[in-house]
Short mmCIF file of C-alpha atoms in Angstrom, two decimals:
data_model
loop_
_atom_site.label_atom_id
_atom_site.label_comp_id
_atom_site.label_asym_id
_atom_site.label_seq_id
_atom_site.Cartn_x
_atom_site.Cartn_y
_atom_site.Cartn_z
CA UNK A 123 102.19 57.27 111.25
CA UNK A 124 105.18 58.06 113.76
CA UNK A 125 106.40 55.77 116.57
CA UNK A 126 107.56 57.44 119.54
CA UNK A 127 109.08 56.55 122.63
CA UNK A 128 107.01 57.10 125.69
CA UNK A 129 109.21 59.00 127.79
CA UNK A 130 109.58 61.34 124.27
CA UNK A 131 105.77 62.60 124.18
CA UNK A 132 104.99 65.97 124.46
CA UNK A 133 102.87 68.01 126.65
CA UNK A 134 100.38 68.06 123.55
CA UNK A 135 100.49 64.05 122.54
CA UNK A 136 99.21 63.72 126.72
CA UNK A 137 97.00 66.37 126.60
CA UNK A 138 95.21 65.11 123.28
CA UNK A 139 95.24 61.53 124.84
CA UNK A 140 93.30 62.81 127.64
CA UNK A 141 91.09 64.71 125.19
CA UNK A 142 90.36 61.66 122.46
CA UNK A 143 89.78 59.33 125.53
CA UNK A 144 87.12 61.77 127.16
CA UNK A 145 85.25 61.98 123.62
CA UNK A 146 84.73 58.30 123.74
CA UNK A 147 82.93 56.21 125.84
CA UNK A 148 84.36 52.64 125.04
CA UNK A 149 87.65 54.38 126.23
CA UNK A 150 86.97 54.87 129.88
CA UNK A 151 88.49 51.70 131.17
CA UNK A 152 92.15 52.02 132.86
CA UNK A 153 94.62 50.46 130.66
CA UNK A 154 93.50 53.50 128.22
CA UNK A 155 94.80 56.29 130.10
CA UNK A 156 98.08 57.18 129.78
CA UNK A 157 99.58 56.30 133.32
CA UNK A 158 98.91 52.90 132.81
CA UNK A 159 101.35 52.87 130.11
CA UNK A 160 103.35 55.16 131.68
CA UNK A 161 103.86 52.10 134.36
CA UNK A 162 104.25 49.69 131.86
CA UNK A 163 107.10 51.85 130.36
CA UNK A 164 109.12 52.74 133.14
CA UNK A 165 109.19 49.08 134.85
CA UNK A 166 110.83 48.42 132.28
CA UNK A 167 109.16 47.02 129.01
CA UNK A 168 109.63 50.12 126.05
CA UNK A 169 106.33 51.66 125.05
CA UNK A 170 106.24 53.16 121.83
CA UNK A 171 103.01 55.02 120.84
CA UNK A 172 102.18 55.25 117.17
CA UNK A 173 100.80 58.95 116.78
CA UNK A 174 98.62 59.69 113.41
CA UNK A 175 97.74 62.96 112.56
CA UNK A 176 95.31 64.61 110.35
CA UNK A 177 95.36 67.37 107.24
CA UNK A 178 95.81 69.90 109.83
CA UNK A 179 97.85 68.40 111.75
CA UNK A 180 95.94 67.86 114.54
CA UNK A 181 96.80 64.27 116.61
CA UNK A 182 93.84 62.10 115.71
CA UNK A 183 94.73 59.04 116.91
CA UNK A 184 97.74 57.31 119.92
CA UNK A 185 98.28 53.79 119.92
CA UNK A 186 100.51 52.46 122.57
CA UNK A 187 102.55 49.18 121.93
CA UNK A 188 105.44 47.04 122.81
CA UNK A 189 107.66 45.76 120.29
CA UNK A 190 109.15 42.77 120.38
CA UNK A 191 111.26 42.01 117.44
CA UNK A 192 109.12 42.45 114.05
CA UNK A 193 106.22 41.59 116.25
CA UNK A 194 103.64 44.61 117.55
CA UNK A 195 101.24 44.10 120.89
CA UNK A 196 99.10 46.46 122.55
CA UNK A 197 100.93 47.80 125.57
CA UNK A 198 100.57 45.67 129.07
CA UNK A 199 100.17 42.20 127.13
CA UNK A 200 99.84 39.66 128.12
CA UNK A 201 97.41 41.25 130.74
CA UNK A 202 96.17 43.85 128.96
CA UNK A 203 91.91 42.87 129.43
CA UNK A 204 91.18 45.69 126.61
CA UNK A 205 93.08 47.18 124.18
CA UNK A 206 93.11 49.01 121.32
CA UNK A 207 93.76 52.83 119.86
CA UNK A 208 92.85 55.89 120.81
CA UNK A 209 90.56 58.01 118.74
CA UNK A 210 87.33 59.42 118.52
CA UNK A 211 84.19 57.52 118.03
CA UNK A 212 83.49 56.07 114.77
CA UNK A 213 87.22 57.18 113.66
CA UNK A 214 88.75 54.88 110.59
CA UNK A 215 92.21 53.44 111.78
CA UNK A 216 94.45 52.42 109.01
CA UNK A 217 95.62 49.54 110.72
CA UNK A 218 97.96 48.08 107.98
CA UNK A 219 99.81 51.51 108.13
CA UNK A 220 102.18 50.19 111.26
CA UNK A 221 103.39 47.42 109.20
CA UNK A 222 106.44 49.98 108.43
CA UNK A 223 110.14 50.04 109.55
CA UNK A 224 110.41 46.19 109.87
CA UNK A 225 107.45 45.53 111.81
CA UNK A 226 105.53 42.74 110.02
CA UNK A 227 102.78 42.20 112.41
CA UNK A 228 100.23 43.58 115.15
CA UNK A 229 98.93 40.84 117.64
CA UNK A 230 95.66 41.45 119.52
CA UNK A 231 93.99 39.37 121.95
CA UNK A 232 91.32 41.44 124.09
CA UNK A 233 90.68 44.24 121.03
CA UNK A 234 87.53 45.89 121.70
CA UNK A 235 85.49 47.24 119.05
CA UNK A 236 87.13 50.57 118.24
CA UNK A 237 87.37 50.74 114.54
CA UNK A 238 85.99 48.94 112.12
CA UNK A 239 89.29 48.07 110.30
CA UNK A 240 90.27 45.56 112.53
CA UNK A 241 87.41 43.40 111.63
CA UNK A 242 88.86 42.34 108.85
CA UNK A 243 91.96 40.78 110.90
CA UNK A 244 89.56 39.38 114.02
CA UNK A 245 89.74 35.64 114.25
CA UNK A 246 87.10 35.36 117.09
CA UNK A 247 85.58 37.42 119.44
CA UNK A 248 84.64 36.24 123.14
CA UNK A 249 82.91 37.57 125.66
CA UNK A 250 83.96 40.11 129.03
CA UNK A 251 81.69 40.28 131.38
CA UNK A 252 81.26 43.37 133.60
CA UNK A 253 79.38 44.02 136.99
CA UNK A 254 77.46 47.78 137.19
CA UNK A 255 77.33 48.43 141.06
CA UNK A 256 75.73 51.43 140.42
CA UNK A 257 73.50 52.05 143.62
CA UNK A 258 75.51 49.35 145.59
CA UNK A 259 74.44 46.03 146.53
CA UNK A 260 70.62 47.54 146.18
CA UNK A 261 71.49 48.22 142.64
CA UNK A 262 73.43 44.93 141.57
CA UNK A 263 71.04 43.04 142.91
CA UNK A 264 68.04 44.65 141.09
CA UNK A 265 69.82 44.15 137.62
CA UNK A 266 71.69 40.77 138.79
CA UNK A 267 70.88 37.15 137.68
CA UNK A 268 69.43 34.61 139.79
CA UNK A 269 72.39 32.80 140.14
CA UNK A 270 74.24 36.30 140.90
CA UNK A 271 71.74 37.26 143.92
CA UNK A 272 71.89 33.78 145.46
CA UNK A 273 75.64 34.26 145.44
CA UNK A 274 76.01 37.40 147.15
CA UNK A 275 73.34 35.95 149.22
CA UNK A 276 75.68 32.74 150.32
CA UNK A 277 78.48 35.41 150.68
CA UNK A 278 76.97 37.16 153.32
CA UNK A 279 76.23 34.04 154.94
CA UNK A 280 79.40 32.41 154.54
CA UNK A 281 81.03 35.37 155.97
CA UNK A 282 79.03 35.41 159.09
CA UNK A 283 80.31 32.16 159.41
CA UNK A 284 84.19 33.13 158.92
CA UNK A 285 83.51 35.32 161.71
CA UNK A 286 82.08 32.67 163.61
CA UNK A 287 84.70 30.12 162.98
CA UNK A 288 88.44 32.23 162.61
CA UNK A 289 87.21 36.07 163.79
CA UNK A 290 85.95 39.43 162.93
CA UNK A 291 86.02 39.79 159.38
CA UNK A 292 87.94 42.91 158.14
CA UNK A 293 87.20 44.46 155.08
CA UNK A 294 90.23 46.84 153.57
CA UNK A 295 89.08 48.59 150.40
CA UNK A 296 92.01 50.19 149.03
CA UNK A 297 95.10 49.72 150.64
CA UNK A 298 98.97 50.43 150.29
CA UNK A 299 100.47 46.99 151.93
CA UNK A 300 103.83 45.82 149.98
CA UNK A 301 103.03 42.73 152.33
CA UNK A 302 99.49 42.39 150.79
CA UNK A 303 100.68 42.66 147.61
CA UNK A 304 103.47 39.71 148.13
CA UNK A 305 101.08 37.67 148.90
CA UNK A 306 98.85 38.18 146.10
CA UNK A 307 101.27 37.51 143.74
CA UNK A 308 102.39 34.68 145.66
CA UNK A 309 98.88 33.22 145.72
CA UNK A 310 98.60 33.71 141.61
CA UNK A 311 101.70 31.98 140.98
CA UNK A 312 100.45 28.85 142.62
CA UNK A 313 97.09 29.69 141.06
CA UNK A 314 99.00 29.59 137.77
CA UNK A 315 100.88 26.07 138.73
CA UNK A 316 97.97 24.52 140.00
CA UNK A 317 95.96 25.14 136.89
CA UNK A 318 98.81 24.84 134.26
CA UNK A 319 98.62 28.71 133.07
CA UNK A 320 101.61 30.59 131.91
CA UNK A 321 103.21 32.41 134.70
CA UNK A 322 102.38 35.93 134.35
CA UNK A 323 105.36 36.78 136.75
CA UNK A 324 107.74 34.59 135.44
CA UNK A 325 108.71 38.10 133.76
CA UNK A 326 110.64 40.12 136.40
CA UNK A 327 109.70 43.95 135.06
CA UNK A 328 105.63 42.74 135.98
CA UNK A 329 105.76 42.54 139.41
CA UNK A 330 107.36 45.57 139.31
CA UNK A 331 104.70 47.12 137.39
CA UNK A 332 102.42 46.12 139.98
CA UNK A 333 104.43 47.30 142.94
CA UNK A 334 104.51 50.87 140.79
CA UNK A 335 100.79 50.52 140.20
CA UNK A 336 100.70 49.97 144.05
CA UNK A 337 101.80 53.48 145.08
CA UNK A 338 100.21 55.70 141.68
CA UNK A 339 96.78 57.19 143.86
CA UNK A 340 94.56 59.48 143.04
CA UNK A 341 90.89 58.75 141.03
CA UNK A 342 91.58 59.31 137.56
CA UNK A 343 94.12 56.76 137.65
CA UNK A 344 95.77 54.12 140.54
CA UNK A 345 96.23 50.84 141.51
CA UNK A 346 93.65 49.40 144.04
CA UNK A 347 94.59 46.80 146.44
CA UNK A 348 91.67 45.52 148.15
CA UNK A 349 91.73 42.89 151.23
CA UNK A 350 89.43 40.61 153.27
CA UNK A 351 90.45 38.90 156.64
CA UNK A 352 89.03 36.82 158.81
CA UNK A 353 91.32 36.94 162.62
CA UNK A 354 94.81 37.59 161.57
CA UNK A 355 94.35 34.95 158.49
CA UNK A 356 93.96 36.23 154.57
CA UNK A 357 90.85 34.91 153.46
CA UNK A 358 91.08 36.78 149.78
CA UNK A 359 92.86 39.54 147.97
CA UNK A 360 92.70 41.45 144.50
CA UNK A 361 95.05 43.79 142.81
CA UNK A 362 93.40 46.17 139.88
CA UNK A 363 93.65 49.18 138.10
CA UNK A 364 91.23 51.89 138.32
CA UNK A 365 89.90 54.99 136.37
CA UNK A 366 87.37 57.14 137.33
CA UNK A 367 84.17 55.66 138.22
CA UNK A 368 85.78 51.84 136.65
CA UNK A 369 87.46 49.36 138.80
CA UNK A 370 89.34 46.51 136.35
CA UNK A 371 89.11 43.43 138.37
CA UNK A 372 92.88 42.26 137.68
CA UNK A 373 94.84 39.84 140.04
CA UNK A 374 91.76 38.52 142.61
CA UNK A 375 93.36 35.31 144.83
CA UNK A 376 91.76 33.68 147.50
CA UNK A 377 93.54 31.35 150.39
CA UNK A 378 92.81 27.58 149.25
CA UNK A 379 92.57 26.76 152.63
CA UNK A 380 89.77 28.51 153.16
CA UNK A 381 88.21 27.73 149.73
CA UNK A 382 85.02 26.27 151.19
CA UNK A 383 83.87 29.45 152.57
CA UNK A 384 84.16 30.89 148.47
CA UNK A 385 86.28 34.20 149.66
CA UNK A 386 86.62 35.55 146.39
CA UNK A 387 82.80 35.79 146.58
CA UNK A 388 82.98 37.39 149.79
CA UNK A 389 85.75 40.02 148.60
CA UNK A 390 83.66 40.68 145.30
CA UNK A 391 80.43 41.36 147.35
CA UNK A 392 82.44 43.80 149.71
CA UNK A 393 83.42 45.96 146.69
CA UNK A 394 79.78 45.53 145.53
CA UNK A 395 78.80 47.18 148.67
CA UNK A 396 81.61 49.40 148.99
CA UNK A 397 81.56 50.97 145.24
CA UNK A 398 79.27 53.90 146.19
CA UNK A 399 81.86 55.24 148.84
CA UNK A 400 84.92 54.36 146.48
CA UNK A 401 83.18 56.44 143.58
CA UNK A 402 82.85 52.80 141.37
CA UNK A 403 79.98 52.13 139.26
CA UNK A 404 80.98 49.01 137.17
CA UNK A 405 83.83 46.76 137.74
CA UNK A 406 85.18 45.27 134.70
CA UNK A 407 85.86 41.23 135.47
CA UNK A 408 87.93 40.84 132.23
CA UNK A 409 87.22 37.84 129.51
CA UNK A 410 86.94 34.31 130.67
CA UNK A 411 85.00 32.18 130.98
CA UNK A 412 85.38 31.56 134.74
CA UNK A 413 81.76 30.03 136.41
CA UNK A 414 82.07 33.07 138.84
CA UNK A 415 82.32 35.73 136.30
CA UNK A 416 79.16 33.95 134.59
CA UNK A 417 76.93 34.22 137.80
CA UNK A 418 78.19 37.49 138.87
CA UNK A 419 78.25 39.19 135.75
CA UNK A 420 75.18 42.15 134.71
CA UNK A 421 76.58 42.87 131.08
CA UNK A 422 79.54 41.73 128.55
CA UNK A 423 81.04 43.02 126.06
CA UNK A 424 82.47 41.28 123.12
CA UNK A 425 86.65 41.51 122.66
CA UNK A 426 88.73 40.41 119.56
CA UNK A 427 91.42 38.41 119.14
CA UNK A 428 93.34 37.96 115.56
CA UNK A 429 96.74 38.83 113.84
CA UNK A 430 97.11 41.80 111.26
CA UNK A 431 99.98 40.85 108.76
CA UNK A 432 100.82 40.50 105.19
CA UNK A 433 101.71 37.47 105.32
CA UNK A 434 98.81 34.90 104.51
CA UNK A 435 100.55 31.48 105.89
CA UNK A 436 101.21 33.81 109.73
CA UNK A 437 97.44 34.74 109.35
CA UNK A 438 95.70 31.31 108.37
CA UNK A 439 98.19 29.57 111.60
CA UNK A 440 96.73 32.18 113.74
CA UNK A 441 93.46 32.02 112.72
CA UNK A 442 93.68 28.05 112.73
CA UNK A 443 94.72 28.13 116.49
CA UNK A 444 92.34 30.88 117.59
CA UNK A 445 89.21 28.88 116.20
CA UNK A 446 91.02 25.09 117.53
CA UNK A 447 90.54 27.15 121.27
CA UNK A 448 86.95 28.16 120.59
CA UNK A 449 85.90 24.73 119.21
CA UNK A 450 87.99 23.30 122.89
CA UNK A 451 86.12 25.71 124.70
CA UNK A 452 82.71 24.82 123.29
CA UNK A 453 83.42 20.90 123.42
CA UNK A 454 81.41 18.88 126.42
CA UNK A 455 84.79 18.02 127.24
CA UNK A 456 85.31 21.61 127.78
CA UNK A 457 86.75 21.48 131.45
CA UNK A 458 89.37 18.98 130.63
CA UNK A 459 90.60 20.50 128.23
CA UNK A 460 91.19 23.94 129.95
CA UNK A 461 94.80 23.10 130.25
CA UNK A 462 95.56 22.74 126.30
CA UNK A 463 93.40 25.95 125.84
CA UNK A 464 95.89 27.74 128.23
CA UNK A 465 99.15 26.32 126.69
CA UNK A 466 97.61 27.87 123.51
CA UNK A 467 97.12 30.82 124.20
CA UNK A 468 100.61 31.52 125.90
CA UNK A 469 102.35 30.77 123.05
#
């Protein structure tokens, strides 16, 4: 197994990148292709991507990761929704084989189910829910819950009635606004206050990574900013990733001023009804277990979160707090304790 710097891969290291991702279909969200951590690498935060090869020596497997310390994590964390190697379908991955060269652990939080060697090292698995918009709104709301149509429902209302009340309601899909984007990170950091989550831009070189993200277009890899006013006034805003036909629902904020109308309901049906023109046909809403994500979800798919180490006393402290958040999560008292299940999981 040899670690390599990013900016040191070769033409052929991209090019079979490209290749493994195409052969397999659990690959195909955004933070698996290779600009994403491209971005990551260049705002600031080293990538190094541990390249395996076979008998051959043919490259049959990249694995991009930041090191910090002894410590391994899957490039983009902490807001890296999936993660994982990349390698053909059904591929082994000798996981233990990075432990080399000082590093005495790999930390995963949103693994998905790549290779089986990692289920030895999963503490828990939890859900990420997904919405397939393929055929539009006509589409959704054929394979969407109850609870899912009668939302989208409410959104069209309750936009009719933004118009009403503060002005024509403008809908920008994709959009390069440094402005925009501000304000979306502004919004989440107050989200993040407010709620008593770790700042994700406390960390300077991430809001650069999104500003980068901001200006990479094209379809087989960009950063989508997508916008919903009401007047002149910012009813909701999200800032994702997308690849191909898959948008990653990343950074959505809404103005809590304007929280009775539910905007971020409003903004999600507009991409619903937009993802034919934009080339979308799921949008990935990343795990959580947010009500909205709940009602507007049409699948899920089950990510991992553990520790791979040697050392047994590491593993059994990770394992301990990874199963003290599920038993939080799954207590009646649930809600109230949202805020210790946050201050676990940041640390």
């Amino acid at each position: 197994m040899e670690a390599i710097a990013f900016d040191k891969l070769s033409p052929a290291h991209i090019d079979a990148w490209h290749k493994l991702r195409a052969g397999n279909p659990l690959l195909d969200s955004p933070y698996f292709h290779p600009g994403f951590a491209e971005a990551v690498h260049n705002s600031g935060r080293a990538v190094q991507v541990y390249c395996r090869r076979g008998a051959t020596g043919e490259i049959e497997s990249l694995f991009p990761v930041v090191r910090e310390g002894s410590l391994l994590r899957p490039v983009g964390w902490p807001g890296a929704d999936f993660q994982g190697p990349i390698l053909a379908p059904g591929a082994a991955y000798p996981v233990t084989s990075l432990l080399t060269g000082g590093v005495t652990a790999l930390e995963f939080d949103h693994l998905l189910p790549l290779a089986t060697d990692f289920e030895a090292w999963t503490a828990t698995t939890r859900e990420s829910p997904y919405v397939d918009t393929t055929g539009g709104m006509d589409g959704y709301l054929a394979r969407a819950s109850k609870s899912g149509k009668d939302n989208m429902g409410q959104a069209r209302r309750r936009t009719a009635k933004a118009e009403r009340e503060l002005g024509p309601v403008r809908f920008e899909a994709d959009v390069v606004d440094e402005a925009a984007l501000a304000e979306v990170i502004r919004l989440k950091r107050a989200q993040y206050v407010a709620t008593g989550a770790k700042d994700y831009f406390a960390e300077p070189d991430r809001e650069r990574l999104l500003h980068a993200l901001l200006h990479t277009r094209g379809t087989d890899f960009a950063g989508i900013l997508s916008t919903v006013y009401a007047g002149d006034q910012l009813l909701a805003a999200h800032f994702g990733i997308r690849s191909g036909p898959v948008l990653h629902w990343w950074f959505p904020v809404y103005d809590p001023a304007h929280s009775a109308l539910a905007p971020g309901w409003i903004l999600l049906r507009e991409l619903v009804l937009a993802s034919p023109r934009l080339g979308f046909t799921r949008i990935d809403l990343g795990r959580g277990d947010d009500e909205y994500k709940r009602r507007a979800k049409t699948g899920e798919v089950l990510v991992g979160q553990g520790l791979v180490t040697r050392s047994n006393t590491r593993l059994a402290v990770r394992r301990a707090r990874e199963q003290l958040v599920a038993a939080a999560k799954a207590s009646p008292l649930g809600p109230s304790l949202r805020k210790v299940v946050r201050r676990l999981r940041s640390r």
